[in-house]
CSV table of C-alpha atoms in Angstrom, one decimal:
chain,number,residue,atom,x,y,z
A,1,MET,CA,-0.6,17.0,11.2
A,2,ARG,CA,2.2,15.8,8.9
A,3,GLN,CA,2.9,12.5,10.7
A,4,PRO,CA,-0.7,11.0,10.3
A,5,VAL,CA,-0.6,11.9,6.6
A,6,LEU,CA,2.8,10.2,6.1
A,7,VAL,CA,1.7,7.1,8.0
A,8,ALA,CA,-1.6,6.9,6.0
A,9,ARG,CA,0.3,7.4,2.7
A,10,LEU,CA,2.8,4.7,3.7
A,11,ALA,CA,-0.1,2.4,4.6
A,12,VAL,CA,-1.8,2.9,1.3
A,13,ARG,CA,1.5,2.1,-0.5
A,14,GLU,CA,2.1,-1.0,1.6
A,15,LEU,CA,-1.5,-2.2,0.8
A,16,TRP,CA,-0.8,-1.5,-2.9
A,17,MET,CA,2.5,-3.3,-3.0
A,18,THR,CA,1.1,-6.4,-1.3
A,19,PHE,CA,-2.0,-6.4,-3.5
A,20,ARG,CA,-4.3,-6.1,-0.5
A,21,LEU,CA,-5.6,-2.7,-1.9
A,22,LEU,CA,-6.5,-4.5,-5.1
A,23,VAL,CA,-8.3,-7.3,-3.2
A,24,LEU,CA,-10.4,-4.8,-1.3
A,25,LEU,CA,-11.3,-2.8,-4.3
A,26,VAL,CA,-12.2,-5.9,-6.3
A,27,ALA,CA,-14.2,-7.3,-3.4
A,28,PHE,CA,-16.4,-4.2,-3.3
A,29,VAL,CA,-16.6,-3.2,-6.9
A,30,GLY,CA,-16.7,-6.8,-8.1
A,31,THR,CA,-19.9,-7.3,-6.1
A,32,SER,CA,-21.7,-4.6,-8.2
A,33,ALA,CA,-20.1,-5.9,-11.4
A,34,VAL,CA,-21.6,-9.4,-10.7
A,35,VAL,CA,-25.0,-7.8,-10.1
A,36,ILE,CA,-24.8,-6.0,-13.4
A,37,LEU,CA,-23.5,-9.1,-15.3
A,38,PHE,CA,-26.3,-11.4,-13.9
A,39,PRO,CA,-29.6,-9.5,-14.1
A,40,ALA,CA,-32.4,-10.8,-11.8
A,41,ALA,CA,-35.6,-9.7,-10.2
A,42,PRO,CA,-35.3,-6.4,-8.2
A,43,ALA,CA,-35.5,-8.1,-4.8
A,44,ILE,CA,-32.9,-10.7,-5.8
A,45,THR,CA,-30.6,-8.0,-7.3
A,46,LEU,CA,-30.8,-5.9,-4.1
A,47,ALA,CA,-30.2,-9.0,-1.9
A,48,ARG,CA,-27.1,-9.9,-4.0
A,49,LEU,CA,-25.7,-6.4,-3.7
A,50,ALA,CA,-26.2,-6.4,0.0
A,51,LEU,CA,-24.7,-9.8,0.5
A,52,GLY,CA,-21.7,-9.0,-1.7
A,53,LEU,CA,-21.0,-5.8,0.2
A,54,GLY,CA,-21.4,-7.6,3.5
A,55,VAL,CA,-18.8,-10.2,2.4
A,56,ALA,CA,-16.5,-7.5,1.2
A,57,THR,CA,-16.8,-5.7,4.6
A,58,VAL,CA,-15.9,-8.9,6.5
A,59,LEU,CA,-12.9,-9.2,4.2
A,60,ALA,CA,-11.9,-5.6,4.9
A,61,SER,CA,-12.0,-6.3,8.6
A,62,GLY,CA,-9.7,-9.3,8.0
A,63,VAL,CA,-7.3,-7.4,5.9
A,64,ALA,CA,-7.1,-4.6,8.5
A,65,ALA,CA,-6.4,-7.2,11.2
A,66,TRP,CA,-3.8,-9.1,9.1
A,67,SER,CA,-2.1,-5.8,8.0
A,68,LEU,CA,-1.6,-4.4,11.5
A,69,ALA,CA,-0.5,-7.7,13.0
A,70,GLU,CA,2.1,-8.1,10.2
A,71,GLU,CA,3.3,-4.5,10.7
A,72,ARG,CA,3.8,-5.2,14.4
A,73,THR,CA,5.5,-8.6,14.0
A,74,ALA,CA,7.8,-7.4,11.2
A,75,GLY,CA,9.0,-4.5,13.3
A,76,ARG,CA,7.7,-1.9,10.9
A,77,ALA,CA,5.3,-0.4,13.5
A,78,GLY,CA,8.3,-0.3,15.9
A,79,TRP,CA,10.3,1.6,13.3
A,80,MET,CA,7.7,4.3,13.0
A,81,VAL,CA,7.3,4.5,16.8
A,82,SER,CA,11.0,4.9,17.2
A,83,ARG,CA,10.9,7.8,14.7
A,84,SER,CA,8.7,9.6,17.4
A,85,VAL,CA,5.4,8.6,15.8
A,86,SER,CA,2.9,8.0,18.7
A,87,ARG,CA,1.1,4.7,18.7
A,88,GLY,CA,-2.2,6.5,18.4
A,89,THR,CA,-1.1,8.4,15.3
A,90,TYR,CA,0.1,5.2,13.8
A,91,LEU,CA,-3.2,3.5,14.4
A,92,VAL,CA,-5.2,6.5,13.0
A,93,GLY,CA,-2.9,6.5,9.9
A,94,TRP,CA,-3.8,2.9,9.2
A,95,PHE,CA,-7.5,3.4,9.9
A,96,VAL,CA,-7.6,6.4,7.5
A,97,ALA,CA,-5.8,4.5,4.8
A,98,LEU,CA,-8.0,1.4,5.0
A,99,SER,CA,-11.2,3.5,5.3
A,100,PHE,CA,-10.1,5.6,2.3
A,101,ILE,CA,-9.7,2.5,0.2
A,102,THR,CA,-12.9,0.9,1.5
A,103,VAL,CA,-15.0,4.1,0.9
A,104,GLY,CA,-13.6,4.2,-2.6
A,105,GLY,CA,-14.7,0.7,-3.1
A,106,ILE,CA,-18.1,1.3,-1.7
A,107,LEU,CA,-18.4,4.4,-3.9
A,108,GLY,CA,-17.6,2.4,-7.0
A,109,ALA,CA,-19.9,-0.4,-5.9
A,110,GLY,CA,-22.7,2.2,-5.3
A,111,ILE,CA,-22.4,3.8,-8.7
A,112,LEU,CA,-22.4,0.4,-10.5
A,113,GLY,CA,-25.2,-0.9,-8.2
A,114,TRP,CA,-27.3,2.2,-9.0
A,115,LEU,CA,-26.8,1.6,-12.7
A,116,ALA,CA,-27.8,-2.0,-12.3
A,117,LEU,CA,-30.9,-1.1,-10.3
A,118,PHE,CA,-31.8,1.8,-12.7
A,119,SER,CA,-32.5,-0.7,-15.5
A,120,LEU,CA,-34.9,-2.7,-13.3
A,121,PRO,CA,-38.7,-2.1,-13.1
A,122,LEU,CA,-38.3,-0.7,-9.6
A,123,ARG,CA,-39.1,2.7,-8.1
A,124,LEU,CA,-36.0,3.7,-6.3
A,125,ASP,CA,-35.6,6.5,-3.8
A,126,GLY,CA,-32.2,8.0,-4.6
A,127,ALA,CA,-31.8,9.5,-1.1
A,128,ALA,CA,-32.6,6.2,0.6
A,129,PHE,CA,-30.1,4.4,-1.6
A,130,VAL,CA,-27.3,7.0,-0.9
A,131,THR,CA,-28.1,6.9,2.8
A,132,SER,CA,-28.0,3.1,2.8
A,133,MET,CA,-24.7,3.1,1.1
A,134,ALA,CA,-23.4,5.7,3.7
A,135,ALA,CA,-24.7,3.4,6.5
A,136,ILE,CA,-22.7,0.6,4.9
A,137,GLY,CA,-19.7,2.8,4.7
A,138,ALA,CA,-20.0,3.6,8.5
A,139,THR,CA,-20.4,-0.1,9.3
A,140,ALA,CA,-17.4,-0.9,7.2
A,141,ALA,CA,-15.4,1.7,9.2
A,142,ALA,CA,-16.5,-0.1,12.4
A,143,ALA,CA,-15.4,-3.4,10.8
A,144,ILE,CA,-12.0,-2.0,10.0
A,145,ALA,CA,-11.7,-0.7,13.6
A,146,CYS,CA,-12.6,-4.1,14.8
A,147,GLY,CA,-9.9,-5.6,12.6
A,148,LEU,CA,-7.3,-3.1,13.8
A,149,ALA,CA,-8.2,-4.0,17.4
A,150,ALA,CA,-7.6,-7.7,16.7
A,151,GLY,CA,-4.4,-6.9,14.8
A,152,ALA,CA,-3.1,-4.9,17.8
A,153,VAL,CA,-3.1,-8.0,20.0
A,154,LEU,CA,-2.9,-11.1,17.9
A,155,ARG,CA,-0.5,-12.4,15.2
A,156,GLY,CA,-1.4,-12.4,11.5
A,157,ALA,CA,-3.6,-15.5,10.8
A,158,PHE,CA,-5.2,-15.4,14.3
A,159,ALA,CA,-6.0,-11.7,14.0
A,160,PHE,CA,-7.5,-12.3,10.6
A,161,GLY,CA,-9.6,-15.2,11.9
A,162,LEU,CA,-10.9,-13.3,14.9
A,163,ALA,CA,-11.9,-10.2,12.9
A,164,VAL,CA,-13.6,-12.3,10.2
A,165,ALA,CA,-15.4,-14.4,12.8
A,166,VAL,CA,-16.6,-11.4,14.8
A,167,CYS,CA,-17.8,-9.4,11.8
A,168,ALA,CA,-19.4,-12.5,10.1
A,169,GLY,CA,-21.1,-13.4,13.4
A,170,LEU,CA,-22.6,-9.9,13.8
A,171,GLY,CA,-23.7,-10.0,10.1
A,172,VAL,CA,-25.4,-13.4,10.6
A,173,ALA,CA,-27.0,-12.1,13.9
A,174,ALA,CA,-28.4,-9.1,12.1
A,175,TRP,CA,-29.8,-11.3,9.4
A,176,GLN,CA,-31.4,-13.7,11.9
A,177,LEU,CA,-33.3,-10.9,13.6
A,178,ALA,CA,-36.8,-10.3,12.2
A,179,GLY,CA,-36.3,-7.4,9.8
A,180,PRO,CA,-33.6,-4.8,9.8
A,181,VAL,CA,-33.1,-3.2,13.3
A,182,PRO,CA,-31.0,-0.1,12.9
A,183,ALA,CA,-29.4,-0.5,16.3
A,184,VAL,CA,-27.8,-3.8,15.3
A,185,PRO,CA,-24.5,-3.7,13.5
A,186,GLY,CA,-25.0,-5.1,10.0
A,187,ALA,CA,-28.5,-3.8,9.7
A,188,ALA,CA,-27.3,-1.3,7.0
A,189,TYR,CA,-26.9,-4.3,4.5
A,190,LEU,CA,-30.4,-5.5,5.3
A,191,LEU,CA,-31.8,-2.0,4.7
A,192,LEU,CA,-30.2,-2.0,1.3
A,193,GLY,CA,-32.1,-5.2,0.5
A,194,ASP,CA,-35.3,-3.6,1.8
A,195,LEU,CA,-35.0,-0.4,-0.4
A,196,GLY,CA,-38.7,-0.6,-1.5
A,197,SER,CA,-39.9,0.1,2.0
A,198,ALA,CA,-40.9,3.7,2.9
A,199,SER,CA,-39.2,3.5,6.3
A,200,VAL,CA,-35.7,2.9,4.9
A,201,LEU,CA,-34.4,6.5,4.9
A,202,PRO,CA,-34.8,7.2,8.7
A,203,SER,CA,-33.6,3.7,9.5
A,204,ALA,CA,-30.6,4.0,7.3
A,205,MET,CA,-29.7,7.3,9.0
A,206,ARG,CA,-29.9,5.6,12.4
A,207,ALA,CA,-27.9,2.7,11.1
A,208,ALA,CA,-25.2,5.1,9.8
A,209,GLY,CA,-25.1,6.7,13.2
A,210,VAL,CA,-24.8,3.4,15.0
A,211,GLY,CA,-22.0,2.4,12.6
A,212,LEU,CA,-20.1,5.6,13.3
A,213,VAL,CA,-20.5,5.3,17.1
A,214,LEU,CA,-19.4,1.7,16.9
A,215,ALA,CA,-16.4,2.6,14.8
A,216,ALA,CA,-15.4,5.3,17.4
A,217,VAL,CA,-15.8,2.8,20.3
A,218,LEU,CA,-13.8,0.0,18.5
A,219,LEU,CA,-11.1,2.5,17.5
A,220,SER,CA,-10.7,3.4,21.1
A,221,VAL,CA,-10.4,-0.3,22.0
A,222,ALA,CA,-7.8,-0.7,19.3
A,223,ARG,CA,-5.9,2.4,20.7
A,224,VAL,CA,-5.9,0.9,24.2
A,225,ALA,CA,-4.7,-2.5,22.7
A,226,ILE,CA,-1.9,-1.0,20.7
A,227,GLU,CA,-0.7,1.2,23.6
A,228,ARG,CA,-0.1,-2.0,25.5
A,229,ALA,CA,1.3,-4.1,22.7
A,230,ASP,CA,5.0,-5.0,22.1
A,231,LEU,CA,6.1,-3.5,18.7
B,1,MET,CA,29.2,7.9,27.3
B,2,ARG,CA,29.2,4.8,25.2
B,3,LEU,CA,27.7,2.1,27.4
B,4,LEU,CA,27.7,-1.6,26.6
B,5,LEU,CA,24.7,-3.5,28.1
B,6,VAL,CA,25.3,-7.2,28.7
B,7,ALA,CA,22.8,-9.6,30.3
B,8,GLU,CA,23.2,-12.9,32.0
B,9,PRO,CA,21.6,-15.3,31.2
B,10,ASP,CA,18.5,-13.8,29.6
B,11,ARG,CA,17.9,-11.2,26.9
B,12,SER,CA,17.1,-8.4,29.4
B,13,ALA,CA,19.7,-6.1,27.7
B,14,SER,CA,17.6,-6.1,24.5
B,15,THR,CA,14.4,-5.8,26.5
B,16,LEU,CA,15.8,-2.7,28.3
B,17,ILE,CA,16.8,-1.1,24.9
B,18,ARG,CA,13.3,-1.9,23.6
B,19,VAL,CA,11.6,-0.4,26.7
B,20,LEU,CA,13.8,2.8,26.4
B,21,ALA,CA,12.9,3.0,22.7
B,22,GLY,CA,9.2,2.8,23.5
B,23,LEU,CA,8.7,-0.5,21.7
B,24,ALA,CA,7.9,-2.5,24.9
B,25,ARG,CA,6.1,-1.4,28.0
B,26,PRO,CA,7.7,-1.6,31.4
B,27,GLY,CA,5.9,-3.6,34.0
B,28,ARG,CA,6.1,-0.6,36.4
B,29,GLY,CA,8.0,2.7,36.8
B,30,ARG,CA,8.5,5.3,34.2
B,31,ILE,CA,11.3,6.4,31.8
B,32,GLU,CA,12.9,9.8,31.8
B,33,ILE,CA,15.5,10.8,29.2
B,34,ALA,CA,17.1,14.2,29.5
B,35,GLY,CA,14.5,15.0,32.2
B,36,LEU,CA,11.6,14.4,29.9
B,37,SER,CA,9.1,11.5,30.2
B,38,ASP,CA,7.2,12.2,26.9
B,39,PRO,CA,8.4,9.8,24.2
B,40,THR,CA,6.7,11.7,21.3
B,41,LYS,CA,8.4,14.3,19.1
B,42,ASP,CA,7.4,17.0,21.6
B,43,GLY,CA,9.3,15.2,24.3
B,44,TRP,CA,12.5,13.2,23.8
B,45,GLY,CA,11.3,11.6,20.6
B,46,ARG,CA,13.6,13.7,18.3
B,47,ARG,CA,16.6,13.3,20.6
B,48,VAL,CA,16.6,9.5,20.8
B,49,ALA,CA,17.1,7.0,17.9
B,50,HIS,CA,16.8,3.2,18.0
B,51,LEU,CA,18.2,0.5,15.8
B,52,GLY,CA,17.4,-3.1,16.4
B,53,PRO,CA,18.5,-6.3,14.7
B,54,GLU,CA,15.6,-6.0,12.3
B,55,PRO,CA,15.5,-2.5,11.0
B,56,GLY,CA,11.7,-2.6,10.2
B,57,ILE,CA,11.9,-1.0,6.8
B,58,HIS,CA,9.5,-2.0,4.0
B,59,ASP,CA,11.3,-4.2,1.5
B,60,TRP,CA,9.9,-2.3,-1.4
B,61,MET,CA,11.2,1.0,-0.2
B,62,THR,CA,14.4,2.4,-1.7
B,63,PRO,CA,17.1,3.7,0.8
B,64,ARG,CA,16.4,7.3,-0.4
B,65,GLU,CA,12.7,6.9,0.2
B,66,ALA,CA,13.3,5.4,3.7
B,67,LEU,CA,15.6,8.3,4.6
B,68,GLU,CA,13.2,10.9,3.3
B,69,LEU,CA,10.4,9.3,5.3
B,70,ALA,CA,12.6,9.3,8.4
B,71,ALA,CA,13.3,13.0,7.9
B,72,GLY,CA,9.6,13.8,7.2
B,73,LEU,CA,8.4,12.0,10.4
B,74,LEU,CA,10.9,14.1,12.4
B,75,ASP,CA,9.6,17.3,10.7
B,76,VAL,CA,13.0,18.2,9.4
B,77,ALA,CA,12.8,21.1,6.9
B,78,PRO,CA,13.3,20.0,3.3
B,79,ILE,CA,16.7,21.7,2.7
B,80,GLU,CA,18.1,20.5,6.0
B,81,ALA,CA,16.6,17.0,5.4
B,82,GLU,CA,18.5,16.8,2.1
B,83,ARG,CA,21.7,17.8,3.8
B,84,ARG,CA,21.3,15.2,6.5
B,85,ILE,CA,20.3,12.5,4.1
B,86,GLU,CA,23.5,13.1,2.0
B,87,ARG,CA,25.6,13.2,5.2
B,88,ALA,CA,24.0,9.9,6.5
B,89,ILE,CA,24.5,8.2,3.1
B,90,ALA,CA,28.1,9.3,3.0
B,91,TRP,CA,28.7,8.0,6.5
B,92,VAL,CA,27.2,4.5,5.9
B,93,ARG,CA,28.5,4.4,2.4
B,94,ILE,CA,25.4,3.1,0.6
B,95,PRO,CA,26.5,2.5,-3.0
B,96,VAL,CA,25.0,5.1,-5.4
B,97,SER,CA,23.7,2.3,-7.5
B,98,ALA,CA,21.6,0.9,-4.6
B,99,LEU,CA,20.1,4.3,-3.5
B,100,ASP,CA,17.1,4.0,-5.8
B,101,ARG,CA,16.6,0.3,-5.7
B,102,PRO,CA,14.3,-1.5,-3.2
B,103,VAL,CA,16.2,-2.3,0.0
B,104,GLY,CA,14.9,-5.9,-0.3
B,105,THR,CA,17.0,-6.5,-3.4
B,106,GLY,CA,20.2,-5.7,-1.4
B,107,GLY,CA,19.6,-8.2,1.3
B,108,PRO,CA,20.2,-7.8,5.0
B,109,PRO,CA,23.4,-5.6,4.7
B,110,LEU,CA,21.6,-2.9,2.7
B,111,LEU,CA,18.5,-3.1,4.9
B,112,GLN,CA,20.7,-2.6,8.0
B,113,LEU,CA,22.8,0.2,6.5
B,114,THR,CA,19.6,2.0,5.5
B,115,GLY,CA,18.1,1.5,9.0
B,116,PHE,CA,21.3,2.9,10.6
B,117,ALA,CA,21.3,5.9,8.2
B,118,ALA,CA,17.7,6.5,9.1
B,119,ALA,CA,18.6,6.4,12.8
B,120,LEU,CA,21.2,9.1,12.2
B,121,ILE,CA,18.9,11.5,10.3
B,122,GLY,CA,17.5,13.1,13.5
B,123,ASP,CA,21.1,13.7,14.7
B,124,PRO,CA,20.2,12.0,18.0
B,125,GLU,CA,21.8,12.8,21.3
B,126,VAL,CA,21.0,9.3,22.5
B,127,LEU,CA,21.4,6.2,20.3
B,128,LEU,CA,19.9,2.9,21.4
B,129,LEU,CA,21.5,0.1,19.6
B,130,ASP,CA,20.3,-3.5,19.9
B,131,GLU,CA,22.6,-6.0,18.2
B,132,PRO,CA,23.1,-3.5,15.4
B,133,LEU,CA,24.6,-4.1,12.0
B,134,ARG,CA,25.3,-7.8,12.5
B,135,ALA,CA,25.1,-8.4,8.7
B,136,ILE,CA,27.9,-6.0,8.1
B,137,GLU,CA,31.6,-7.1,7.9
B,138,ALA,CA,33.3,-6.7,11.2
B,139,ASP,CA,35.8,-3.9,10.4
B,140,GLU,CA,33.2,-1.9,8.5
B,141,ARG,CA,30.8,-2.3,11.4
B,142,VAL,CA,33.3,-0.9,13.9
B,143,ARG,CA,33.9,2.1,11.6
B,144,LEU,CA,30.2,2.7,11.3
B,145,LEU,CA,29.6,2.5,15.0
B,146,ARG,CA,32.5,4.9,15.9
B,147,LEU,CA,30.2,7.8,15.4
B,148,PRO,CA,31.8,11.3,15.7
B,149,GLY,CA,30.4,13.7,18.3
B,150,ARG,CA,31.4,13.9,22.0
B,151,ARG,CA,27.9,14.9,23.2
B,152,ARG,CA,26.3,11.6,21.9
B,153,THR,CA,25.3,8.9,24.4
B,154,ILE,CA,25.2,5.4,23.0
B,155,LEU,CA,23.6,2.4,24.7
B,156,LEU,CA,24.6,-0.8,22.9
B,157,ALA,CA,23.0,-4.2,23.9
B,158,SER,CA,25.1,-7.1,22.8
B,159,ARG,CA,25.4,-10.8,23.3
B,160,TYR,CA,28.9,-10.8,21.9
B,161,PRO,CA,30.7,-8.1,24.0
B,162,ALA,CA,34.1,-9.0,22.5
B,163,SER,CA,32.9,-7.7,19.2
B,164,GLU,CA,32.2,-4.3,20.7
B,165,ALA,CA,35.8,-3.7,22.0
B,166,GLY,CA,36.9,-0.2,21.1
B,167,LEU,CA,33.4,1.0,20.6
B,168,VAL,CA,32.3,1.5,24.2
B,169,THR,CA,33.7,3.3,27.2
B,170,HIS,CA,31.6,1.7,30.0
B,171,VAL,CA,29.9,-1.6,30.5
B,172,ALA,CA,26.8,-2.6,32.6
B,173,LEU,CA,25.9,-6.2,33.5
B,174,LEU,CA,22.2,-7.0,34.0
B,175,ARG,CA,21.1,-10.1,36.0
B,176,GLY,CA,17.4,-10.9,36.0
B,177,GLY,CA,16.6,-7.4,34.6
B,178,ARG,CA,18.6,-5.5,37.2
B,179,VAL,CA,21.9,-3.7,36.8
B,180,VAL,CA,24.3,-5.5,39.1
B,181,MET,CA,27.5,-3.8,37.8
B,182,LEU,CA,28.5,-0.6,36.0
B,183,ALA,CA,32.1,0.0,35.3
B,184,ARG,CA,34.6,1.6,32.9
B,185,VAL,CA,35.9,-0.7,30.3
B,186,ALA,CA,39.4,0.4,31.3
B,187,ASP,CA,38.8,-0.9,34.8
B,188,VAL,CA,37.7,-4.3,33.4
B,189,GLU,CA,40.8,-4.5,31.3
B,190,ALA,CA,43.0,-3.3,34.2
B,191,ALA,CA,41.7,-6.1,36.3
B,192,GLY,CA,43.1,-8.5,33.7
B,193,GLN,CA,39.6,-9.5,32.3
B,194,PRO,CA,38.8,-9.5,28.6
B,195,LEU,CA,35.7,-7.7,27.3
B,196,SER,CA,33.8,-11.0,26.9
B,197,LEU,CA,30.7,-12.1,28.7
B,198,ARG,CA,32.8,-14.5,30.9
B,199,GLY,CA,35.3,-11.7,31.6
B,200,ILE,CA,32.6,-9.2,32.5
B,201,ILE,CA,30.9,-11.7,34.8
B,202,ALA,CA,34.2,-12.5,36.5
B,203,PHE,CA,34.9,-8.8,37.0
B,204,ALA,CA,31.5,-8.2,38.4
B,205,ASP,CA,31.9,-11.2,40.8
B,206,GLN,CA,35.4,-9.9,41.8
B,207,ARG,CA,33.9,-6.4,42.5
B,208,ALA,CA,31.0,-7.8,44.4
B,209,ALA,CA,33.3,-10.0,46.5
B,210,THR,CA,35.7,-7.1,47.4
B,211,ALA,CA,32.7,-4.8,48.2
B,212,ARG,CA,31.5,-7.3,50.9
B,213,PRO,CA,33.1,-7.2,54.4
B,214,GLY,CA,35.7,-9.9,54.2
B,215,GLY,CA,35.2,-10.1,50.6
B,216,GLN,CA,38.9,-10.7,49.8
B,217,ARG,CA,38.9,-13.8,51.9
B,218,THR,CA,35.7,-15.1,50.2
B,219,ALA,CA,37.1,-14.5,46.7
B,220,ALA,CA,40.3,-16.2,47.7
B,221,GLY,CA,38.4,-19.1,49.2
B,222,LEU,CA,36.5,-19.5,45.9
B,223,ARG,CA,39.8,-19.6,44.0
């Protein structure tokens, strides 16, 4: 149990020292700050919040990819593995660290977003809002896992590009579909924009489930990839 | 045993060290060290340490932090960890003034000294060294690599075998990833060959020639 904690703590410190932690927090919390600073009609406010969180999620995936790729190529992943840390433990440590920061950012964005929406002439279902944010958190975890899978096989800029392209592509695909379909990755963001609808709560719960399952699948893919990678 | 790994003409000695350290995957086969095939800390993970040309320590870490992390990852008890850290620092002679400064500020020498000290924290039985401590001055490097302890096995991959004289007891030559010669350094020297890449290759060729039926004649013919 001690090794994953040490790896996660080291990952958080590395993200802090390289300002990537700050970039992630600013991306998520900054979205809500913009929503508060530029008041608009309820539908537009929700759409802005959803779009901003979507962009931040894509960025989180890219940061995850770049970070793991850099750890590999700089020999730092190898240093940990040669200290008897298994590759799986190393991957989980980084996933926990990135998810911890992202969830913190989403929490901050959610609180600020709620305050922004609270002042609008809109009847908001608190449970639906919280569930939508949880679904966004689960989707962000899947995006991070996707980034780690890319970072396990490709070098820095290529890993970043692939992770961003895949996540942005899925986001655009979800947006292009007629209405939010919970089974499609990225639907959580559309559900946030559709908070006035009565069917949001069950759909958000399904979207959260889909996000978690996807995160588990992508993390398994990343595990297979890092097991075969040269460190 | 202190074994020098030399490869001709590729870098397969480094690759072999990386495979043994678990940093690269072998195409086929499996690795057993001390009868164990599990590279995690429950297997031979605690008994083997690796040091490559790039130590892989974060630039912003201080030497003390890196050593504490190394001890923590190996689950060394705090009091024992403190003792081992002090012993490793004393052996590699990291200046006291540099102990709490980021390793990046001390350049490659401090980075490599810290990496070497971290490798010693686990008191490993097997030490895998790949072009180690090249940023350190030659005499000091020799002193550092002459580790005390009879029960320690050291595998040292080097492209400059002459610089490893006095550090190793045996030498292995790899060609195309295969071990083609394993000999005592004393035998190489007794054959009149220096401990250089050319000398080791010449010794391996001599041995191969004498091992073949009519080998003496072939070797003489080549001369």
